[in-house]
Amino acid sequence: MNGDGRRHETLPDPEWPVLESAVEYETGWFTGGYDLVEQPNGSTKRYYWAELATAVVVVAVEDGQVVFVEQYRPTVRETQLELPAGIVEGGESYTQAAERELREETGFEATSSSLLQEFWCSTGVLRHRRAFVFAEGLEPVGRDLDDNEFLSVRTVPVEDVVDVARAAPTNDATVEGVLLAREDGLL
């Protein structure tokens, strides 16, 4: 944990010597910095990184429909149709975080959830771990949106979900979640 209440993954010991590690920029959302690394040929190089809290993406299915949220993303200046997602809080498992985010963003409580996969994202520049969770047995309970969440709940028939997820505008987490769930025979 990084002291911000959110989950951050521990890095393994480096294979190449890290001569210096520096934080150059900190916000409430991410930390940016570099590691000065001795490369195998003896030269040194600064490898810049941005660290984000661990996140979870939810593939939720009920009655042959996949639950999405539609929201405007100021960073890319587009409205995206996305799988529900959010930050994993300190002490939460991926499935607990997925169930909480699904409930908060869509108003659905899952009676069953399971981890599909977890991995590092954009490893050339990010220190960011992401997990994908499959949820089903959805019951409506009401939403609890954060003050910066302006989103609408949409559903897509399972048979159309791959095409919809891959249609522009789209994003990595949505495509990855849909393809992982399809590969596991869940969609």
N, C-alpha and C. Protein backbone atom coordinates (compact mmCIF):
# COMPACT_ATOMS: atom_id res chain seq x y z
N MET A 1 0.85 -1.18 0.00
CA MET A 1 0.00 0.00 0.00
C MET A 1 0.89 1.24 0.00
N ASN A 2 0.39 2.29 -0.61
CA ASN A 2 1.16 3.50 -0.84
C ASN A 2 0.79 4.63 0.13
N GLY A 3 0.00 4.33 1.15
CA GLY A 3 -0.41 5.34 2.09
C GLY A 3 -1.64 6.12 1.66
N ASP A 4 -2.20 5.78 0.49
CA ASP A 4 -3.38 6.50 -0.02
C ASP A 4 -4.67 5.69 0.18
N GLY A 5 -4.57 4.55 0.87
CA GLY A 5 -5.75 3.72 1.11
C GLY A 5 -6.08 2.77 -0.01
N ARG A 6 -5.37 2.90 -1.13
CA ARG A 6 -5.63 2.04 -2.28
C ARG A 6 -4.55 0.97 -2.36
N ARG A 7 -4.89 -0.10 -3.02
CA ARG A 7 -3.95 -1.21 -3.16
C ARG A 7 -2.89 -0.89 -4.21
N HIS A 8 -1.63 -1.13 -3.85
CA HIS A 8 -0.49 -1.02 -4.77
C HIS A 8 0.31 -2.31 -4.63
N GLU A 9 0.74 -2.86 -5.75
CA GLU A 9 1.47 -4.12 -5.72
C GLU A 9 2.95 -3.90 -5.42
N THR A 10 3.54 -4.83 -4.72
CA THR A 10 4.95 -4.79 -4.41
C THR A 10 5.75 -5.23 -5.63
N LEU A 11 6.80 -4.48 -5.93
CA LEU A 11 7.66 -4.84 -7.05
C LEU A 11 8.66 -5.91 -6.61
N PRO A 12 8.99 -6.84 -7.51
CA PRO A 12 10.03 -7.82 -7.17
C PRO A 12 11.41 -7.16 -7.13
N ASP A 13 12.37 -7.87 -6.59
CA ASP A 13 13.75 -7.37 -6.61
C ASP A 13 14.20 -7.23 -8.06
N PRO A 14 14.95 -6.17 -8.37
CA PRO A 14 15.36 -5.94 -9.77
C PRO A 14 16.45 -6.91 -10.22
N GLU A 15 16.38 -7.30 -11.48
CA GLU A 15 17.43 -8.12 -12.08
C GLU A 15 18.64 -7.26 -12.44
N TRP A 16 18.42 -6.03 -12.84
CA TRP A 16 19.48 -5.08 -13.15
C TRP A 16 19.61 -4.12 -11.96
N PRO A 17 20.82 -3.75 -11.56
CA PRO A 17 20.99 -2.86 -10.40
C PRO A 17 20.28 -1.51 -10.59
N VAL A 18 19.52 -1.13 -9.56
CA VAL A 18 18.89 0.18 -9.53
C VAL A 18 19.77 1.07 -8.66
N LEU A 19 20.42 2.05 -9.30
CA LEU A 19 21.36 2.92 -8.62
C LEU A 19 20.66 4.06 -7.89
N GLU A 20 19.49 4.44 -8.39
CA GLU A 20 18.72 5.53 -7.80
C GLU A 20 17.27 5.35 -8.21
N SER A 21 16.37 5.67 -7.30
CA SER A 21 14.95 5.67 -7.61
C SER A 21 14.39 6.99 -7.09
N ALA A 22 13.75 7.75 -7.97
CA ALA A 22 13.29 9.09 -7.59
C ALA A 22 11.84 9.31 -8.00
N VAL A 23 11.09 9.93 -7.11
CA VAL A 23 9.73 10.38 -7.42
C VAL A 23 9.84 11.83 -7.84
N GLU A 24 9.32 12.15 -9.02
CA GLU A 24 9.37 13.53 -9.52
C GLU A 24 8.02 14.22 -9.50
N TYR A 25 6.94 13.45 -9.41
CA TYR A 25 5.61 14.04 -9.52
C TYR A 25 4.64 13.17 -8.74
N GLU A 26 3.81 13.79 -7.92
CA GLU A 26 2.80 13.06 -7.17
C GLU A 26 1.48 13.79 -7.22
N THR A 27 0.43 13.04 -7.48
CA THR A 27 -0.93 13.56 -7.41
C THR A 27 -1.74 12.58 -6.58
N GLY A 28 -2.98 12.86 -6.39
CA GLY A 28 -3.84 11.90 -5.72
C GLY A 28 -4.18 10.72 -6.59
N TRP A 29 -3.83 10.80 -7.87
CA TRP A 29 -4.20 9.75 -8.80
C TRP A 29 -3.01 8.88 -9.20
N PHE A 30 -1.83 9.47 -9.41
CA PHE A 30 -0.66 8.69 -9.77
C PHE A 30 0.61 9.34 -9.26
N THR A 31 1.66 8.53 -9.24
CA THR A 31 3.00 8.98 -8.88
C THR A 31 3.91 8.74 -10.08
N GLY A 32 4.76 9.70 -10.39
CA GLY A 32 5.67 9.55 -11.52
C GLY A 32 7.11 9.74 -11.09
N GLY A 33 7.99 8.98 -11.71
CA GLY A 33 9.40 9.10 -11.37
C GLY A 33 10.26 8.27 -12.29
N TYR A 34 11.44 7.93 -11.80
CA TYR A 34 12.35 7.12 -12.62
C TYR A 34 13.22 6.26 -11.72
N ASP A 35 13.77 5.22 -12.32
CA ASP A 35 14.83 4.42 -11.73
C ASP A 35 16.05 4.59 -12.61
N LEU A 36 17.17 4.92 -12.02
CA LEU A 36 18.44 4.95 -12.74
C LEU A 36 18.99 3.53 -12.65
N VAL A 37 19.09 2.88 -13.81
CA VAL A 37 19.40 1.45 -13.88
C VAL A 37 20.73 1.23 -14.58
N GLU A 38 21.51 0.29 -14.03
CA GLU A 38 22.72 -0.16 -14.71
C GLU A 38 22.32 -1.30 -15.64
N GLN A 39 22.52 -1.08 -16.94
CA GLN A 39 22.14 -2.06 -17.95
C GLN A 39 23.22 -3.14 -18.07
N PRO A 40 22.90 -4.27 -18.71
CA PRO A 40 23.85 -5.38 -18.80
C PRO A 40 25.21 -5.02 -19.42
N ASN A 41 25.26 -3.99 -20.27
CA ASN A 41 26.53 -3.60 -20.89
C ASN A 41 27.32 -2.61 -20.03
N GLY A 42 26.85 -2.32 -18.82
CA GLY A 42 27.53 -1.42 -17.91
C GLY A 42 27.10 0.03 -18.00
N SER A 43 26.37 0.40 -19.04
CA SER A 43 25.87 1.77 -19.16
C SER A 43 24.69 1.97 -18.21
N THR A 44 24.33 3.23 -17.98
CA THR A 44 23.19 3.54 -17.13
C THR A 44 22.14 4.30 -17.92
N LYS A 45 20.91 4.15 -17.49
CA LYS A 45 19.79 4.82 -18.17
C LYS A 45 18.69 5.06 -17.15
N ARG A 46 18.01 6.20 -17.29
CA ARG A 46 16.82 6.48 -16.48
C ARG A 46 15.61 5.83 -17.17
N TYR A 47 14.94 4.98 -16.45
CA TYR A 47 13.69 4.37 -16.92
C TYR A 47 12.55 5.08 -16.17
N TYR A 48 11.77 5.85 -16.91
CA TYR A 48 10.68 6.62 -16.31
C TYR A 48 9.44 5.74 -16.17
N TRP A 49 8.68 6.00 -15.11
CA TRP A 49 7.48 5.23 -14.83
C TRP A 49 6.41 6.12 -14.19
N ALA A 50 5.19 5.68 -14.33
CA ALA A 50 4.06 6.26 -13.61
C ALA A 50 3.39 5.10 -12.87
N GLU A 51 3.16 5.30 -11.58
CA GLU A 51 2.52 4.26 -10.79
C GLU A 51 1.07 4.63 -10.52
N LEU A 52 0.20 3.70 -10.83
CA LEU A 52 -1.24 3.84 -10.56
C LEU A 52 -1.65 2.76 -9.58
N ALA A 53 -2.66 3.00 -8.81
CA ALA A 53 -3.18 1.98 -7.89
C ALA A 53 -3.70 0.79 -8.70
N THR A 54 -3.74 -0.35 -8.06
CA THR A 54 -4.27 -1.57 -8.65
C THR A 54 -5.75 -1.37 -9.00
N ALA A 55 -6.15 -1.92 -10.14
CA ALA A 55 -7.53 -1.74 -10.60
C ALA A 55 -8.18 -3.08 -10.93
N VAL A 56 -9.50 -3.04 -11.02
CA VAL A 56 -10.27 -4.23 -11.38
C VAL A 56 -11.29 -3.84 -12.44
N VAL A 57 -11.54 -4.76 -13.37
CA VAL A 57 -12.52 -4.59 -14.45
C VAL A 57 -13.51 -5.74 -14.31
N VAL A 58 -14.81 -5.43 -14.47
CA VAL A 58 -15.85 -6.42 -14.22
C VAL A 58 -16.60 -6.78 -15.50
N VAL A 59 -16.62 -8.06 -15.81
CA VAL A 59 -17.46 -8.59 -16.89
C VAL A 59 -18.67 -9.20 -16.19
N ALA A 60 -19.79 -8.49 -16.22
CA ALA A 60 -20.99 -8.91 -15.50
C ALA A 60 -22.07 -9.31 -16.50
N VAL A 61 -22.65 -10.50 -16.28
CA VAL A 61 -23.65 -11.03 -17.21
C VAL A 61 -24.91 -11.41 -16.45
N GLU A 62 -26.05 -11.04 -17.04
CA GLU A 62 -27.35 -11.42 -16.49
C GLU A 62 -28.34 -11.57 -17.63
N ASP A 63 -29.04 -12.70 -17.67
CA ASP A 63 -30.07 -12.96 -18.68
C ASP A 63 -29.57 -12.72 -20.10
N GLY A 64 -28.36 -13.21 -20.41
CA GLY A 64 -27.82 -13.09 -21.75
C GLY A 64 -27.36 -11.70 -22.14
N GLN A 65 -27.22 -10.81 -21.17
CA GLN A 65 -26.80 -9.44 -21.40
C GLN A 65 -25.53 -9.14 -20.60
N VAL A 66 -24.59 -8.42 -21.22
CA VAL A 66 -23.39 -7.96 -20.52
C VAL A 66 -23.63 -6.51 -20.10
N VAL A 67 -23.28 -6.20 -18.87
CA VAL A 67 -23.52 -4.86 -18.31
C VAL A 67 -22.32 -3.96 -18.62
N PHE A 68 -22.60 -2.80 -19.20
CA PHE A 68 -21.60 -1.79 -19.52
C PHE A 68 -21.99 -0.48 -18.83
N VAL A 69 -21.03 0.43 -18.77
CA VAL A 69 -21.32 1.81 -18.39
C VAL A 69 -20.85 2.70 -19.53
N GLU A 70 -21.61 3.73 -19.79
CA GLU A 70 -21.24 4.69 -20.83
C GLU A 70 -20.87 5.99 -20.13
N GLN A 71 -19.67 6.49 -20.43
CA GLN A 71 -19.25 7.73 -19.78
C GLN A 71 -18.26 8.49 -20.65
N TYR A 72 -18.29 9.79 -20.47
CA TYR A 72 -17.36 10.66 -21.16
C TYR A 72 -16.02 10.60 -20.45
N ARG A 73 -14.94 10.43 -21.23
CA ARG A 73 -13.58 10.37 -20.69
C ARG A 73 -12.83 11.62 -21.14
N PRO A 74 -12.70 12.62 -20.25
CA PRO A 74 -12.02 13.85 -20.63
C PRO A 74 -10.59 13.65 -21.12
N THR A 75 -9.90 12.61 -20.61
CA THR A 75 -8.51 12.40 -21.03
C THR A 75 -8.37 12.11 -22.51
N VAL A 76 -9.34 11.42 -23.10
CA VAL A 76 -9.28 11.12 -24.54
C VAL A 76 -10.38 11.87 -25.32
N ARG A 77 -11.17 12.66 -24.58
CA ARG A 77 -12.21 13.51 -25.16
C ARG A 77 -13.23 12.71 -25.98
N GLU A 78 -13.60 11.55 -25.46
CA GLU A 78 -14.59 10.70 -26.12
C GLU A 78 -15.51 10.08 -25.07
N THR A 79 -16.72 9.77 -25.49
CA THR A 79 -17.62 8.97 -24.67
C THR A 79 -17.34 7.51 -24.99
N GLN A 80 -17.13 6.75 -23.96
CA GLN A 80 -16.77 5.34 -24.10
C GLN A 80 -17.87 4.45 -23.53
N LEU A 81 -18.09 3.33 -24.19
CA LEU A 81 -18.92 2.26 -23.65
C LEU A 81 -17.94 1.25 -23.06
N GLU A 82 -17.95 1.13 -21.73
CA GLU A 82 -16.91 0.39 -21.02
C GLU A 82 -17.49 -0.64 -20.07
N LEU A 83 -16.67 -1.61 -19.74
CA LEU A 83 -17.01 -2.49 -18.64
C LEU A 83 -16.86 -1.71 -17.34
N PRO A 84 -17.68 -1.98 -16.33
CA PRO A 84 -17.50 -1.32 -15.04
C PRO A 84 -16.09 -1.62 -14.50
N ALA A 85 -15.49 -0.64 -13.85
CA ALA A 85 -14.12 -0.80 -13.37
C ALA A 85 -13.83 0.20 -12.27
N GLY A 86 -12.74 -0.04 -11.55
CA GLY A 86 -12.34 0.91 -10.54
C GLY A 86 -11.11 0.45 -9.78
N ILE A 87 -10.74 1.24 -8.81
CA ILE A 87 -9.54 1.01 -8.00
C ILE A 87 -9.84 -0.01 -6.91
N VAL A 88 -8.87 -0.87 -6.65
CA VAL A 88 -8.95 -1.82 -5.54
C VAL A 88 -8.48 -1.11 -4.27
N GLU A 89 -9.32 -1.10 -3.27
CA GLU A 89 -8.98 -0.47 -2.00
C GLU A 89 -8.04 -1.37 -1.20
N GLY A 90 -7.26 -0.77 -0.31
CA GLY A 90 -6.36 -1.54 0.55
C GLY A 90 -7.13 -2.60 1.31
N GLY A 91 -6.62 -3.83 1.32
CA GLY A 91 -7.26 -4.92 2.04
C GLY A 91 -8.33 -5.66 1.26
N GLU A 92 -8.73 -5.15 0.09
CA GLU A 92 -9.74 -5.83 -0.71
C GLU A 92 -9.11 -6.88 -1.62
N SER A 93 -9.83 -7.96 -1.85
CA SER A 93 -9.46 -8.91 -2.89
C SER A 93 -9.98 -8.36 -4.22
N TYR A 94 -9.54 -8.95 -5.30
CA TYR A 94 -10.05 -8.51 -6.61
C TYR A 94 -11.56 -8.74 -6.72
N THR A 95 -12.05 -9.86 -6.23
CA THR A 95 -13.49 -10.12 -6.35
C THR A 95 -14.30 -9.18 -5.45
N GLN A 96 -13.80 -8.88 -4.26
CA GLN A 96 -14.50 -7.92 -3.40
C GLN A 96 -14.56 -6.54 -4.05
N ALA A 97 -13.46 -6.10 -4.64
CA ALA A 97 -13.43 -4.80 -5.31
C ALA A 97 -14.36 -4.80 -6.51
N ALA A 98 -14.37 -5.90 -7.26
CA ALA A 98 -15.24 -5.99 -8.44
C ALA A 98 -16.71 -5.90 -8.03
N GLU A 99 -17.08 -6.61 -6.99
CA GLU A 99 -18.47 -6.57 -6.53
C GLU A 99 -18.86 -5.18 -6.06
N ARG A 100 -17.94 -4.51 -5.34
CA ARG A 100 -18.21 -3.15 -4.87
C ARG A 100 -18.36 -2.19 -6.04
N GLU A 101 -17.41 -2.23 -6.98
CA GLU A 101 -17.48 -1.32 -8.14
C GLU A 101 -18.72 -1.58 -8.98
N LEU A 102 -19.08 -2.83 -9.19
CA LEU A 102 -20.29 -3.16 -9.95
C LEU A 102 -21.51 -2.57 -9.26
N ARG A 103 -21.61 -2.74 -7.96
CA ARG A 103 -22.74 -2.20 -7.19
C ARG A 103 -22.77 -0.67 -7.26
N GLU A 104 -21.61 -0.03 -7.03
CA GLU A 104 -21.56 1.43 -7.03
C GLU A 104 -21.91 2.02 -8.39
N GLU A 105 -21.32 1.47 -9.47
CA GLU A 105 -21.50 2.06 -10.80
C GLU A 105 -22.78 1.66 -11.50
N THR A 106 -23.26 0.43 -11.27
CA THR A 106 -24.41 -0.05 -12.03
C THR A 106 -25.65 -0.31 -11.18
N GLY A 107 -25.48 -0.43 -9.87
CA GLY A 107 -26.62 -0.73 -9.02
C GLY A 107 -26.96 -2.21 -8.97
N PHE A 108 -26.06 -3.07 -9.44
CA PHE A 108 -26.29 -4.52 -9.40
C PHE A 108 -25.36 -5.18 -8.38
N GLU A 109 -25.93 -6.05 -7.58
CA GLU A 109 -25.18 -6.86 -6.63
C GLU A 109 -24.98 -8.23 -7.29
N ALA A 110 -23.75 -8.72 -7.32
CA ALA A 110 -23.45 -10.03 -7.89
C ALA A 110 -23.54 -11.10 -6.81
N THR A 111 -24.18 -12.22 -7.13
CA THR A 111 -24.23 -13.33 -6.17
C THR A 111 -23.04 -14.26 -6.36
N SER A 112 -22.32 -14.10 -7.48
CA SER A 112 -21.16 -14.94 -7.75
C SER A 112 -20.14 -14.13 -8.55
N SER A 113 -18.86 -14.27 -8.16
CA SER A 113 -17.80 -13.62 -8.92
C SER A 113 -16.54 -14.48 -8.86
N SER A 114 -15.75 -14.41 -9.93
CA SER A 114 -14.52 -15.19 -9.97
C SER A 114 -13.46 -14.43 -10.77
N LEU A 115 -12.22 -14.61 -10.36
CA LEU A 115 -11.10 -13.95 -11.02
C LEU A 115 -10.81 -14.64 -12.35
N LEU A 116 -10.79 -13.84 -13.43
CA LEU A 116 -10.42 -14.35 -14.75
C LEU A 116 -8.91 -14.33 -14.93
N GLN A 117 -8.29 -13.18 -14.64
CA GLN A 117 -6.84 -13.03 -14.79
C GLN A 117 -6.41 -11.70 -14.20
N GLU A 118 -5.13 -11.63 -13.85
CA GLU A 118 -4.51 -10.37 -13.42
C GLU A 118 -3.17 -10.26 -14.10
N PHE A 119 -2.74 -9.01 -14.39
CA PHE A 119 -1.44 -8.81 -15.03
C PHE A 119 -1.02 -7.36 -14.95
N TRP A 120 0.26 -7.11 -15.25
CA TRP A 120 0.80 -5.75 -15.34
C TRP A 120 0.36 -5.15 -16.67
N CYS A 121 0.08 -3.86 -16.68
CA CYS A 121 -0.36 -3.15 -17.88
C CYS A 121 0.70 -2.19 -18.38
N SER A 122 0.82 -2.07 -19.68
CA SER A 122 1.70 -1.08 -20.32
C SER A 122 3.06 -1.02 -19.62
N THR A 123 3.74 -2.15 -19.58
CA THR A 123 4.94 -2.31 -18.76
C THR A 123 6.13 -1.47 -19.22
N GLY A 124 6.06 -0.84 -20.36
CA GLY A 124 7.14 0.05 -20.78
C GLY A 124 7.13 1.36 -20.04
N VAL A 125 6.01 1.71 -19.41
CA VAL A 125 5.92 3.00 -18.74
C VAL A 125 5.12 2.97 -17.44
N LEU A 126 4.24 1.99 -17.26
CA LEU A 126 3.37 1.98 -16.07
C LEU A 126 3.78 0.93 -15.05
N ARG A 127 3.55 1.27 -13.80
CA ARG A 127 3.54 0.31 -12.70
C ARG A 127 2.07 0.23 -12.30
N HIS A 128 1.36 -0.64 -12.98
CA HIS A 128 -0.09 -0.71 -12.79
C HIS A 128 -0.54 -2.15 -13.00
N ARG A 129 -1.15 -2.70 -11.98
CA ARG A 129 -1.67 -4.06 -12.02
C ARG A 129 -3.16 -3.98 -12.23
N ARG A 130 -3.69 -4.85 -13.10
CA ARG A 130 -5.13 -4.85 -13.39
C ARG A 130 -5.63 -6.29 -13.33
N ALA A 131 -6.80 -6.46 -12.76
CA ALA A 131 -7.44 -7.77 -12.69
C ALA A 131 -8.79 -7.71 -13.40
N PHE A 132 -9.22 -8.85 -13.91
CA PHE A 132 -10.51 -8.99 -14.58
C PHE A 132 -11.31 -10.04 -13.82
N VAL A 133 -12.55 -9.67 -13.50
CA VAL A 133 -13.42 -10.52 -12.70
C VAL A 133 -14.72 -10.74 -13.46
N PHE A 134 -15.20 -11.99 -13.46
CA PHE A 134 -16.49 -12.34 -14.05
C PHE A 134 -17.52 -12.36 -12.93
N ALA A 135 -18.67 -11.72 -13.15
CA ALA A 135 -19.73 -11.65 -12.15
C ALA A 135 -21.06 -12.07 -12.77
N GLU A 136 -21.86 -12.76 -11.99
CA GLU A 136 -23.19 -13.16 -12.47
C GLU A 136 -24.15 -13.26 -11.29
N GLY A 137 -25.40 -13.62 -11.60
CA GLY A 137 -26.42 -13.66 -10.56
C GLY A 137 -26.70 -12.26 -10.03
N LEU A 138 -26.99 -11.34 -10.95
CA LEU A 138 -27.12 -9.93 -10.59
C LEU A 138 -28.50 -9.61 -10.04
N GLU A 139 -28.51 -8.85 -8.95
CA GLU A 139 -29.74 -8.37 -8.31
C GLU A 139 -29.67 -6.86 -8.23
N PRO A 140 -30.73 -6.14 -8.63
CA PRO A 140 -30.71 -4.67 -8.52
C PRO A 140 -30.78 -4.22 -7.07
N VAL A 141 -29.85 -3.28 -6.70
CA VAL A 141 -29.82 -2.77 -5.32
C VAL A 141 -29.68 -1.25 -5.27
N GLY A 142 -29.45 -0.60 -6.38
CA GLY A 142 -29.27 0.85 -6.39
C GLY A 142 -27.81 1.23 -6.47
N ARG A 143 -27.54 2.34 -7.17
CA ARG A 143 -26.17 2.80 -7.39
C ARG A 143 -25.71 3.74 -6.29
N ASP A 144 -24.38 3.90 -6.21
CA ASP A 144 -23.75 4.83 -5.27
C ASP A 144 -22.55 5.44 -5.99
N LEU A 145 -22.81 6.38 -6.89
CA LEU A 145 -21.76 6.96 -7.72
C LEU A 145 -20.89 7.94 -6.94
N ASP A 146 -19.59 7.95 -7.29
CA ASP A 146 -18.69 8.97 -6.77
C ASP A 146 -19.07 10.32 -7.37
N ASP A 147 -18.59 11.42 -6.76
CA ASP A 147 -18.98 12.75 -7.24
C ASP A 147 -18.38 13.09 -8.61
N ASN A 148 -17.47 12.28 -9.12
CA ASN A 148 -16.91 12.52 -10.46
C ASN A 148 -17.35 11.46 -11.46
N GLU A 149 -18.36 10.68 -11.12
CA GLU A 149 -18.86 9.66 -12.03
C GLU A 149 -20.20 10.11 -12.62
N PHE A 150 -20.18 10.34 -13.90
CA PHE A 150 -21.37 10.73 -14.65
C PHE A 150 -21.54 9.67 -15.73
N LEU A 151 -22.24 8.60 -15.40
CA LEU A 151 -22.32 7.48 -16.32
C LEU A 151 -23.71 6.90 -16.39
N SER A 152 -23.97 6.23 -17.48
CA SER A 152 -25.24 5.55 -17.70
C SER A 152 -24.98 4.06 -17.84
N VAL A 153 -25.91 3.26 -17.35
CA VAL A 153 -25.79 1.81 -17.47
C VAL A 153 -26.43 1.38 -18.78
N ARG A 154 -25.72 0.53 -19.51
CA ARG A 154 -26.20 -0.02 -20.78
C ARG A 154 -25.95 -1.53 -20.75
N THR A 155 -26.78 -2.27 -21.46
CA THR A 155 -26.53 -3.70 -21.60
C THR A 155 -26.40 -4.04 -23.08
N VAL A 156 -25.64 -5.10 -23.34
CA VAL A 156 -25.38 -5.56 -24.70
C VAL A 156 -25.61 -7.07 -24.71
N PRO A 157 -26.36 -7.58 -25.70
CA PRO A 157 -26.55 -9.03 -25.79
C PRO A 157 -25.20 -9.75 -25.93
N VAL A 158 -25.06 -10.88 -25.25
CA VAL A 158 -23.81 -11.64 -25.27
C VAL A 158 -23.34 -11.90 -26.69
N GLU A 159 -24.26 -12.21 -27.59
CA GLU A 159 -23.86 -12.54 -28.98
C GLU A 159 -23.29 -11.33 -29.73
N ASP A 160 -23.54 -10.12 -29.25
CA ASP A 160 -23.03 -8.90 -29.91
C ASP A 160 -21.84 -8.28 -29.18
N VAL A 161 -21.48 -8.81 -28.01
CA VAL A 161 -20.56 -8.10 -27.13
C VAL A 161 -19.15 -7.95 -27.70
N VAL A 162 -18.64 -8.93 -28.43
CA VAL A 162 -17.29 -8.80 -28.98
C VAL A 162 -17.25 -7.68 -30.01
N ASP A 163 -18.24 -7.65 -30.91
CA ASP A 163 -18.28 -6.59 -31.92
C ASP A 163 -18.44 -5.22 -31.28
N VAL A 164 -19.29 -5.11 -30.28
CA VAL A 164 -19.51 -3.83 -29.61
C VAL A 164 -18.24 -3.39 -28.87
N ALA A 165 -17.59 -4.32 -28.18
CA ALA A 165 -16.37 -3.98 -27.43
C ALA A 165 -15.25 -3.54 -28.35
N ARG A 166 -15.19 -4.09 -29.55
CA ARG A 166 -14.10 -3.76 -30.48
C ARG A 166 -14.41 -2.55 -31.35
N ALA A 167 -15.63 -2.06 -31.33
CA ALA A 167 -16.02 -0.91 -32.15
C ALA A 167 -15.49 0.39 -31.53
N ALA A 168 -15.01 1.27 -32.38
CA ALA A 168 -14.52 2.57 -31.92
C ALA A 168 -15.69 3.43 -31.46
N PRO A 169 -15.48 4.26 -30.45
CA PRO A 169 -14.29 4.32 -29.60
C PRO A 169 -14.32 3.22 -28.56
N THR A 170 -13.17 2.66 -28.27
CA THR A 170 -13.08 1.60 -27.27
C THR A 170 -11.78 1.76 -26.49
N ASN A 171 -11.55 0.86 -25.55
CA ASN A 171 -10.33 0.95 -24.74
C ASN A 171 -9.81 -0.43 -24.40
N ASP A 172 -8.59 -0.47 -23.94
CA ASP A 172 -7.91 -1.74 -23.68
C ASP A 172 -8.64 -2.61 -22.66
N ALA A 173 -9.08 -2.05 -21.55
CA ALA A 173 -9.69 -2.84 -20.50
C ALA A 173 -10.98 -3.51 -20.96
N THR A 174 -11.77 -2.81 -21.75
CA THR A 174 -13.02 -3.37 -22.24
C THR A 174 -12.75 -4.52 -23.21
N VAL A 175 -11.87 -4.30 -24.16
CA VAL A 175 -11.54 -5.35 -25.13
C VAL A 175 -10.93 -6.55 -24.41
N GLU A 176 -9.98 -6.30 -23.52
CA GLU A 176 -9.32 -7.40 -22.81
C GLU A 176 -10.33 -8.20 -21.98
N GLY A 177 -11.19 -7.53 -21.24
CA GLY A 177 -12.16 -8.23 -20.41
C GLY A 177 -13.12 -9.09 -21.20
N VAL A 178 -13.63 -8.54 -22.28
CA VAL A 178 -14.56 -9.29 -23.12
C VAL A 178 -13.86 -10.50 -23.75
N LEU A 179 -12.66 -10.31 -24.28
CA LEU A 179 -11.95 -11.41 -24.92
C LEU A 179 -11.53 -12.48 -23.91
N LEU A 180 -11.11 -12.08 -22.71
CA LEU A 180 -10.77 -13.08 -21.69
C LEU A 180 -12.00 -13.91 -21.30
N ALA A 181 -13.13 -13.25 -21.09
CA ALA A 181 -14.35 -13.97 -20.72
C ALA A 181 -14.81 -14.89 -21.85
N ARG A 182 -14.70 -14.42 -23.08
CA ARG A 182 -15.07 -15.26 -24.22
C ARG A 182 -14.14 -16.47 -24.31
N GLU A 183 -12.86 -16.25 -24.15
CA GLU A 183 -11.87 -17.33 -24.24
C GLU A 183 -12.13 -18.39 -23.15
N ASP A 184 -12.62 -17.96 -21.98
CA ASP A 184 -12.93 -18.89 -20.89
C ASP A 184 -14.31 -19.53 -21.05
N GLY A 185 -15.01 -19.24 -22.17
CA GLY A 185 -16.31 -19.84 -22.43
C GLY A 185 -17.45 -19.25 -21.62
N LEU A 186 -17.25 -18.03 -21.09
CA LEU A 186 -18.27 -17.39 -20.26
C LEU A 186 -19.19 -16.49 -21.06
N LEU A 187 -18.82 -16.16 -22.27
CA LEU A 187 -19.66 -15.32 -23.15
C LEU A 187 -19.94 -16.07 -24.45
